[in-house]
């Protein structure tokens, strides 16, 4: 039987307090997985405002997922603060725990009604650094992907471990030799937003579409699930590039995706597996956050492809 998450972490000589924080997030994800598996039978949709088969007012599954994370972390003396996409303010727990957790408890929840993979994304920081720290300060990052299997993917900075939830509710090691291929011919972007794109994004995508007939010199394929965890998991496991760049519509907000609990944890995972992450002009993990729900442009994945995008941005000035 493959190694359990607890045994794998123990073998990494990780600070037991940090293991405890990761164990609380893993337990939260295992519980969320059960809720999602049964949601359609409970008449539960991804969205709030509905009533279920018993006519009870429904909590949105992302609120339920947030409550699950909140309960597990509140009970862990090692966690002092929770930052969540579902809560306007950071929650300060009574205890003076050593760690801060930032999370998107159910990313991509609009896909739940069509049974597409969604996920929980999380980042763990040292509480001594306060709630606004650059992604390079993260102690650990990970996500759960609720798909055909429930995967837990995490990094402590070097290397990435992938665990699969078994029938008994234990995450068991599937691989810890994840490596993002430097080269790839698969890109992920919402091409319906083309009319908002800047010159660099337009130029890069046009080269990919031109394939072997253009400057890229090879044929590309496109994938866009519309669920970040699903797209990033594919890229971690077989390479590719994910782009949610700044565009004329998201410019005023600074981007679409959130820095603390989407961009930073995913960038840490991708870089720990040998990939690269950027806003187009800056390494994501170097950004100094100004607010807990700050949005940023996100371009990450296979290093050769991310470098091509950076070249487009440096040429665009
Ligand atoms: P669009 C889901 O709502 C999400 O936050 C990410 O999971 C996903 O990558 C992105 O938005 C999809 O955005 O504009 O294609 O709907």
Short mmCIF file of C-alpha atoms and ligand atoms in Angstrom, two decimals:
data_model
loop_
_atom_site.label_atom_id
_atom_site.label_comp_id
_atom_site.label_asym_id
_atom_site.label_seq_id
_atom_site.Cartn_x
_atom_site.Cartn_y
_atom_site.Cartn_z
CA UNK A 1 0.00 0.00 0.00
CA UNK A 2 1.47 3.42 -0.94
CA UNK A 3 2.70 5.83 1.70
CA UNK A 4 0.09 7.91 3.51
CA UNK A 5 0.41 11.71 3.47
CA UNK A 6 1.27 11.66 7.18
CA UNK A 7 4.10 9.12 6.68
CA UNK A 8 5.40 10.99 3.60
CA UNK A 9 5.50 14.29 5.50
CA UNK A 10 7.21 12.61 8.47
CA UNK A 11 9.89 11.33 6.08
CA UNK A 12 10.49 14.89 4.73
CA UNK A 13 11.77 16.02 8.16
CA UNK A 14 9.19 18.81 8.16
CA UNK A 15 8.48 20.94 11.25
CA UNK A 16 5.74 19.01 13.12
CA UNK A 17 3.79 22.25 13.58
CA UNK A 18 3.71 22.77 9.79
CA UNK A 19 2.72 19.11 9.30
CA UNK A 20 -0.20 19.78 11.62
CA UNK A 21 -1.30 22.73 9.46
CA UNK A 22 -1.05 20.66 6.28
CA UNK A 23 -2.95 17.81 7.95
CA UNK A 24 -5.81 20.20 8.80
CA UNK A 25 -6.01 21.33 5.16
CA UNK A 26 -5.87 17.71 3.96
CA UNK A 27 -8.70 16.78 6.36
CA UNK A 28 -10.72 19.77 5.10
CA UNK A 29 -10.25 18.67 1.48
CA UNK A 30 -11.21 15.07 2.27
CA UNK A 31 -14.42 16.34 3.90
CA UNK A 32 -15.19 18.71 1.00
CA UNK A 33 -14.70 15.81 -1.43
CA UNK A 34 -17.48 13.86 0.30
CA UNK A 35 -19.84 16.87 0.25
CA UNK A 36 -19.23 17.43 -3.48
CA UNK A 37 -19.65 13.72 -4.32
CA UNK A 38 -23.08 13.70 -2.70
CA UNK A 39 -24.20 17.22 -3.65
CA UNK A 40 -26.27 16.27 -6.74
CA UNK A 41 -28.16 13.61 -4.71
CA UNK A 42 -28.81 16.17 -1.96
CA UNK A 43 -30.22 18.47 -4.60
CA UNK A 44 -27.26 20.75 -3.86
CA UNK A 45 -26.07 22.93 -6.71
CA UNK A 46 -22.90 24.99 -6.79
CA UNK A 47 -24.88 28.19 -6.39
CA UNK A 48 -26.55 29.79 -3.35
CA UNK A 49 -30.16 30.93 -3.36
CA UNK A 50 -31.67 27.56 -4.33
CA UNK A 51 -33.74 25.28 -2.15
CA UNK A 52 -32.90 21.57 -2.04
CA UNK A 53 -35.22 18.60 -2.46
CA UNK A 54 -36.34 19.05 1.15
CA UNK A 55 -37.15 22.66 0.35
CA UNK A 56 -34.39 23.83 2.71
CA UNK A 57 -32.64 27.09 1.87
CA UNK A 58 -29.33 26.14 0.33
CA UNK A 59 -25.93 27.36 1.32
CA UNK A 60 -23.67 27.64 -1.69
CA UNK A 61 -21.16 24.82 -1.82
CA UNK A 62 -18.37 27.37 -1.66
CA UNK A 63 -19.79 28.69 1.62
CA UNK A 64 -20.09 25.11 2.92
CA UNK A 65 -16.50 24.43 1.83
CA UNK A 66 -15.34 27.61 3.55
CA UNK A 67 -17.12 26.54 6.76
CA UNK A 68 -15.35 23.16 6.62
CA UNK A 69 -11.92 24.82 6.32
CA UNK A 70 -12.83 27.36 9.03
CA UNK A 71 -13.84 24.60 11.47
CA UNK A 72 -10.72 22.51 10.88
CA UNK A 73 -8.35 25.47 11.18
CA UNK A 74 -10.10 27.03 14.19
CA UNK A 75 -9.51 23.72 15.98
CA UNK A 76 -5.78 23.72 15.16
CA UNK A 77 -3.67 25.65 17.73
CA UNK A 78 -0.94 26.09 15.09
CA UNK A 79 -3.14 28.32 12.91
CA UNK A 80 -3.74 31.95 13.98
CA UNK A 81 -5.26 33.56 10.86
CA UNK A 82 -7.39 32.45 7.92
CA UNK A 83 -7.69 34.49 4.73
CA UNK A 84 -10.38 33.19 2.40
CA UNK A 85 -11.92 34.24 -0.92
CA UNK A 86 -15.29 33.68 0.80
CA UNK A 87 -14.65 36.16 3.63
CA UNK A 88 -14.13 39.91 3.26
CA UNK A 89 -11.78 40.20 6.26
CA UNK A 90 -9.06 37.88 7.58
CA UNK A 91 -10.30 35.77 10.51
CA UNK A 92 -8.08 35.93 13.64
CA UNK A 93 -8.51 32.81 15.79
CA UNK A 94 -8.21 32.99 19.62
CA UNK A 95 -4.94 31.08 19.75
CA UNK A 96 -1.62 32.65 18.77
CA UNK A 97 -0.72 29.98 16.25
CA UNK A 98 2.45 30.14 14.17
CA UNK A 99 0.84 30.03 10.73
CA UNK A 100 -1.49 31.93 8.41
CA UNK A 101 -3.56 30.03 5.82
CA UNK A 102 -4.84 31.74 2.67
CA UNK A 103 -7.38 29.74 0.69
CA UNK A 104 -9.88 29.64 -2.12
CA UNK A 105 -12.03 26.94 -0.52
CA UNK A 106 -13.85 26.00 -3.74
CA UNK A 107 -12.29 27.43 -6.86
CA UNK A 108 -14.29 27.05 -10.06
CA UNK A 109 -17.58 26.36 -8.25
CA UNK A 110 -19.61 27.61 -11.23
CA UNK A 111 -18.53 24.32 -12.90
CA UNK A 112 -20.17 22.14 -10.24
CA UNK A 113 -23.55 22.01 -11.99
CA UNK A 114 -21.89 20.37 -15.00
CA UNK A 115 -19.70 18.02 -12.92
CA UNK A 116 -16.37 19.49 -14.01
CA UNK A 117 -13.27 19.23 -11.79
CA UNK A 118 -13.07 22.00 -9.18
CA UNK A 119 -10.64 22.50 -6.32
CA UNK A 120 -9.48 23.93 -3.02
CA UNK A 121 -6.31 26.03 -3.24
CA UNK A 122 -4.22 26.94 -0.17
CA UNK A 123 -1.06 28.71 0.92
CA UNK A 124 0.67 28.56 4.33
CA UNK A 125 2.72 31.49 5.65
CA UNK A 126 4.61 32.26 8.85
CA UNK A 127 2.35 34.43 11.04
CA UNK A 128 5.40 36.49 12.09
CA UNK A 129 5.43 38.01 8.58
CA UNK A 130 1.88 39.36 8.79
CA UNK A 131 -0.95 38.84 6.29
CA UNK A 132 0.68 40.66 3.34
CA UNK A 133 3.82 38.71 2.38
CA UNK A 134 5.31 37.96 -1.06
CA UNK A 135 4.68 34.49 -2.46
CA UNK A 136 8.40 33.73 -2.06
CA UNK A 137 7.77 33.68 1.72
CA UNK A 138 5.27 30.81 1.51
CA UNK A 139 6.20 27.80 3.69
CA UNK A 140 3.91 25.44 1.78
CA UNK A 141 1.27 25.53 -0.95
CA UNK A 142 -1.17 23.08 -2.41
CA UNK A 143 -4.53 22.29 -3.89
CA UNK A 144 -7.08 19.51 -3.93
CA UNK A 145 -8.52 18.61 -7.34
CA UNK A 146 -12.01 17.08 -7.02
CA UNK A 147 -12.12 15.13 -10.26
CA UNK A 148 -12.43 11.49 -11.33
CA UNK A 149 -10.05 10.95 -8.40
CA UNK A 150 -9.56 13.40 -5.55
CA UNK A 151 -5.91 14.50 -5.70
CA UNK A 152 -4.02 16.50 -3.12
CA UNK A 153 -0.98 18.25 -4.60
CA UNK A 154 1.47 20.04 -2.33
CA UNK A 155 4.96 21.48 -2.07
CA UNK A 156 7.19 22.59 0.79
CA UNK A 157 9.36 24.49 -1.66
CA UNK A 158 11.37 21.73 -3.31
CA UNK A 159 9.56 19.14 -5.37
CA UNK A 160 5.84 18.41 -5.54
CA UNK A 161 3.93 15.49 -4.03
CA UNK A 162 0.68 14.15 -5.50
CA UNK A 163 -1.63 12.11 -3.24
CA UNK A 164 -4.89 10.35 -4.03
CA UNK A 165 -7.79 10.00 -1.60
CA UNK A 166 -8.51 6.31 -0.98
CA UNK A 167 -11.80 4.66 -0.04
CA UNK A 168 -10.95 4.99 3.66
CA UNK A 169 -10.47 8.76 3.34
CA UNK A 170 -6.65 8.67 3.54
CA UNK A 171 -4.49 10.55 1.03
CA UNK A 172 -1.87 8.15 -0.34
CA UNK A 173 1.26 9.01 -2.33
CA UNK A 174 0.84 8.73 -6.09
CA UNK A 175 4.07 10.44 -7.15
CA UNK A 176 6.63 12.88 -5.74
CA UNK A 177 8.69 13.21 -8.89
CA UNK A 178 6.49 15.77 -10.67
CA UNK A 179 8.42 17.78 -13.25
CA UNK A 180 6.90 20.34 -15.63
CA UNK A 181 8.47 19.75 -19.09
CA UNK A 182 10.34 22.87 -20.25
CA UNK A 183 8.86 22.59 -23.73
CA UNK A 184 5.19 22.18 -24.52
CA UNK A 185 2.74 22.70 -27.36
CA UNK A 186 -0.42 23.13 -25.30
CA UNK A 187 -1.73 26.51 -24.13
CA UNK A 188 -4.67 27.44 -21.91
CA UNK A 189 -6.37 30.81 -22.30
CA UNK A 190 -9.97 32.03 -22.63
CA UNK A 191 -9.84 33.05 -26.29
CA UNK A 192 -13.29 34.65 -26.04
CA UNK A 193 -11.44 37.56 -24.41
CA UNK A 194 -9.27 38.22 -27.46
CA UNK A 195 -10.74 41.66 -28.11
CA UNK A 196 -9.49 42.78 -24.64
CA UNK A 197 -5.94 41.38 -24.99
CA UNK A 198 -2.77 43.48 -25.07
CA UNK A 199 -0.24 43.26 -27.91
CA UNK A 200 1.98 40.71 -26.11
CA UNK A 201 -0.86 38.24 -25.46
CA UNK A 202 -2.25 38.70 -28.96
CA UNK A 203 1.19 38.16 -30.50
CA UNK A 204 1.99 35.07 -28.44
CA UNK A 205 -1.36 33.37 -29.10
CA UNK A 206 -1.26 34.25 -32.82
CA UNK A 207 2.16 32.54 -33.08
CA UNK A 208 0.74 29.43 -31.41
CA UNK A 209 -2.28 29.38 -33.73
CA UNK A 210 0.03 29.79 -36.77
CA UNK A 211 1.76 26.64 -35.53
CA UNK A 212 4.33 25.11 -37.87
CA UNK A 213 3.53 27.76 -40.50
CA UNK A 214 4.71 30.61 -38.22
CA UNK A 215 7.52 31.75 -35.91
CA UNK A 216 6.75 29.12 -33.26
CA UNK A 217 7.64 26.46 -35.84
CA UNK A 218 5.45 23.74 -34.29
CA UNK A 219 1.78 22.85 -34.01
CA UNK A 220 -0.09 23.81 -30.83
CA UNK A 221 -3.21 22.53 -29.15
CA UNK A 222 -5.51 24.54 -26.83
CA UNK A 223 -7.25 23.50 -23.64
CA UNK A 224 -9.38 25.77 -21.38
CA UNK A 225 -11.41 24.06 -18.64
CA UNK A 226 -12.45 27.28 -16.92
CA UNK A 227 -11.41 25.78 -13.58
CA UNK A 228 -7.92 26.89 -12.56
CA UNK A 229 -7.18 23.75 -10.53
CA UNK A 230 -8.08 21.52 -13.49
CA UNK A 231 -5.95 23.52 -15.93
CA UNK A 232 -2.97 23.80 -13.58
CA UNK A 233 -3.10 20.09 -12.65
CA UNK A 234 -2.90 19.17 -16.35
CA UNK A 235 0.07 21.53 -16.79
CA UNK A 236 1.87 20.18 -13.70
CA UNK A 237 1.41 16.61 -14.90
CA UNK A 238 2.16 16.98 -18.64
CA UNK A 239 3.32 20.56 -19.30
CA UNK A 240 1.67 23.52 -20.99
CA UNK A 241 1.05 27.17 -20.19
CA UNK A 242 -1.88 28.84 -18.39
CA UNK A 243 -2.61 32.47 -19.18
CA UNK A 244 -5.02 34.84 -17.49
CA UNK A 245 -3.20 38.02 -18.53
CA UNK A 246 -4.05 41.60 -17.74
CA UNK A 247 -6.43 42.88 -20.40
CA UNK A 248 -8.35 46.10 -21.09
CA UNK A 249 -11.38 44.82 -19.14
CA UNK A 250 -9.50 43.57 -16.05
CA UNK A 251 -6.96 46.43 -16.06
CA UNK A 252 -8.81 48.55 -13.49
CA UNK A 253 -8.96 45.63 -11.02
CA UNK A 254 -5.33 44.58 -11.62
CA UNK A 255 -6.31 41.27 -13.19
CA UNK A 256 -8.84 38.46 -12.74
CA UNK A 257 -7.23 35.92 -10.38
CA UNK A 258 -6.31 36.54 -6.74
CA UNK A 259 -2.68 36.83 -5.64
CA UNK A 260 -2.71 35.39 -2.10
CA UNK A 261 -4.77 32.23 -2.62
CA UNK A 262 -4.67 31.50 -6.36
CA UNK A 263 -1.58 32.97 -8.07
CA UNK A 264 0.95 32.55 -5.24
CA UNK A 265 0.22 28.90 -4.30
CA UNK A 266 0.02 27.85 -7.96
CA UNK A 267 3.23 29.72 -8.79
CA UNK A 268 5.03 28.04 -5.87
CA UNK A 269 3.87 24.61 -7.07
CA UNK A 270 4.78 25.23 -10.72
CA UNK A 271 8.25 26.60 -9.83
CA UNK A 272 8.88 23.75 -7.34
CA UNK A 273 8.24 21.38 -10.27
CA UNK A 274 10.67 23.24 -12.57
CA UNK A 275 8.20 25.56 -14.30
CA UNK A 276 8.09 29.36 -14.41
CA UNK A 277 5.54 31.99 -13.31
CA UNK A 278 5.08 35.64 -14.28
CA UNK A 279 2.59 38.49 -14.56
CA UNK A 280 4.17 39.01 -18.00
CA UNK A 281 6.58 41.55 -16.58
CA UNK A 282 7.38 40.29 -13.07
CA UNK A 283 7.85 36.96 -11.28
CA UNK A 284 4.59 36.34 -9.41
CA UNK A 285 6.34 35.18 -6.24
CA UNK A 286 8.22 38.51 -5.98
CA UNK A 287 5.05 40.63 -5.86
CA UNK A 288 4.48 42.51 -2.58
CA UNK A 289 0.73 42.27 -1.87
CA UNK A 290 -1.16 45.48 -1.00
CA UNK A 291 -4.48 43.81 -0.03
CA UNK A 292 -5.66 40.30 0.88
CA UNK A 293 -8.00 40.02 -2.14
CA UNK A 294 -5.64 41.69 -4.61
CA UNK A 295 -5.95 40.49 -8.23
CA UNK A 296 -2.98 39.93 -10.57
CA UNK A 297 -2.26 38.69 -14.10
CA UNK A 298 -1.24 35.01 -14.07
CA UNK A 299 0.96 33.32 -16.69
CA UNK A 300 2.64 30.09 -15.61
CA UNK A 301 3.75 26.65 -16.75
CA UNK A 302 6.46 25.22 -19.03
CA UNK A 303 9.53 27.47 -18.81
CA UNK A 304 10.16 27.78 -22.58
CA UNK A 305 6.59 28.94 -23.20
CA UNK A 306 6.52 31.38 -20.27
CA UNK A 307 9.83 32.84 -21.50
CA UNK A 308 8.30 33.38 -24.97
CA UNK A 309 5.47 35.37 -23.35
CA UNK A 310 7.99 37.40 -21.32
CA UNK A 311 9.89 38.13 -24.54
CA UNK A 312 6.66 39.44 -26.11
CA UNK A 313 6.13 41.70 -23.07
CA UNK A 314 9.70 43.03 -23.12
CA UNK A 315 9.41 43.76 -26.86
CA UNK A 316 6.06 45.48 -26.31
CA UNK A 317 7.78 47.81 -23.80
P1 LIG B 1 -13.28 32.64 -17.22
C1 LIG B 1 -13.12 30.16 -11.91
O1 LIG B 1 -14.19 31.07 -11.75
C2 LIG B 1 -11.84 30.98 -12.04
O2 LIG B 1 -11.65 31.77 -10.92
C3 LIG B 1 -10.66 30.06 -12.28
O3 LIG B 1 -10.80 28.84 -11.63
C4 LIG B 1 -10.66 29.90 -13.79
O4 LIG B 1 -9.36 29.64 -14.32
C5 LIG B 1 -11.17 31.26 -14.27
O5 LIG B 1 -11.96 31.80 -13.21
C6 LIG B 1 -12.03 31.12 -15.49
O6 LIG B 1 -12.31 32.42 -15.95
O7 LIG B 1 -13.11 34.12 -17.54
O8 LIG B 1 -12.80 31.77 -18.33
O9 LIG B 1 -14.66 32.26 -16.72
#
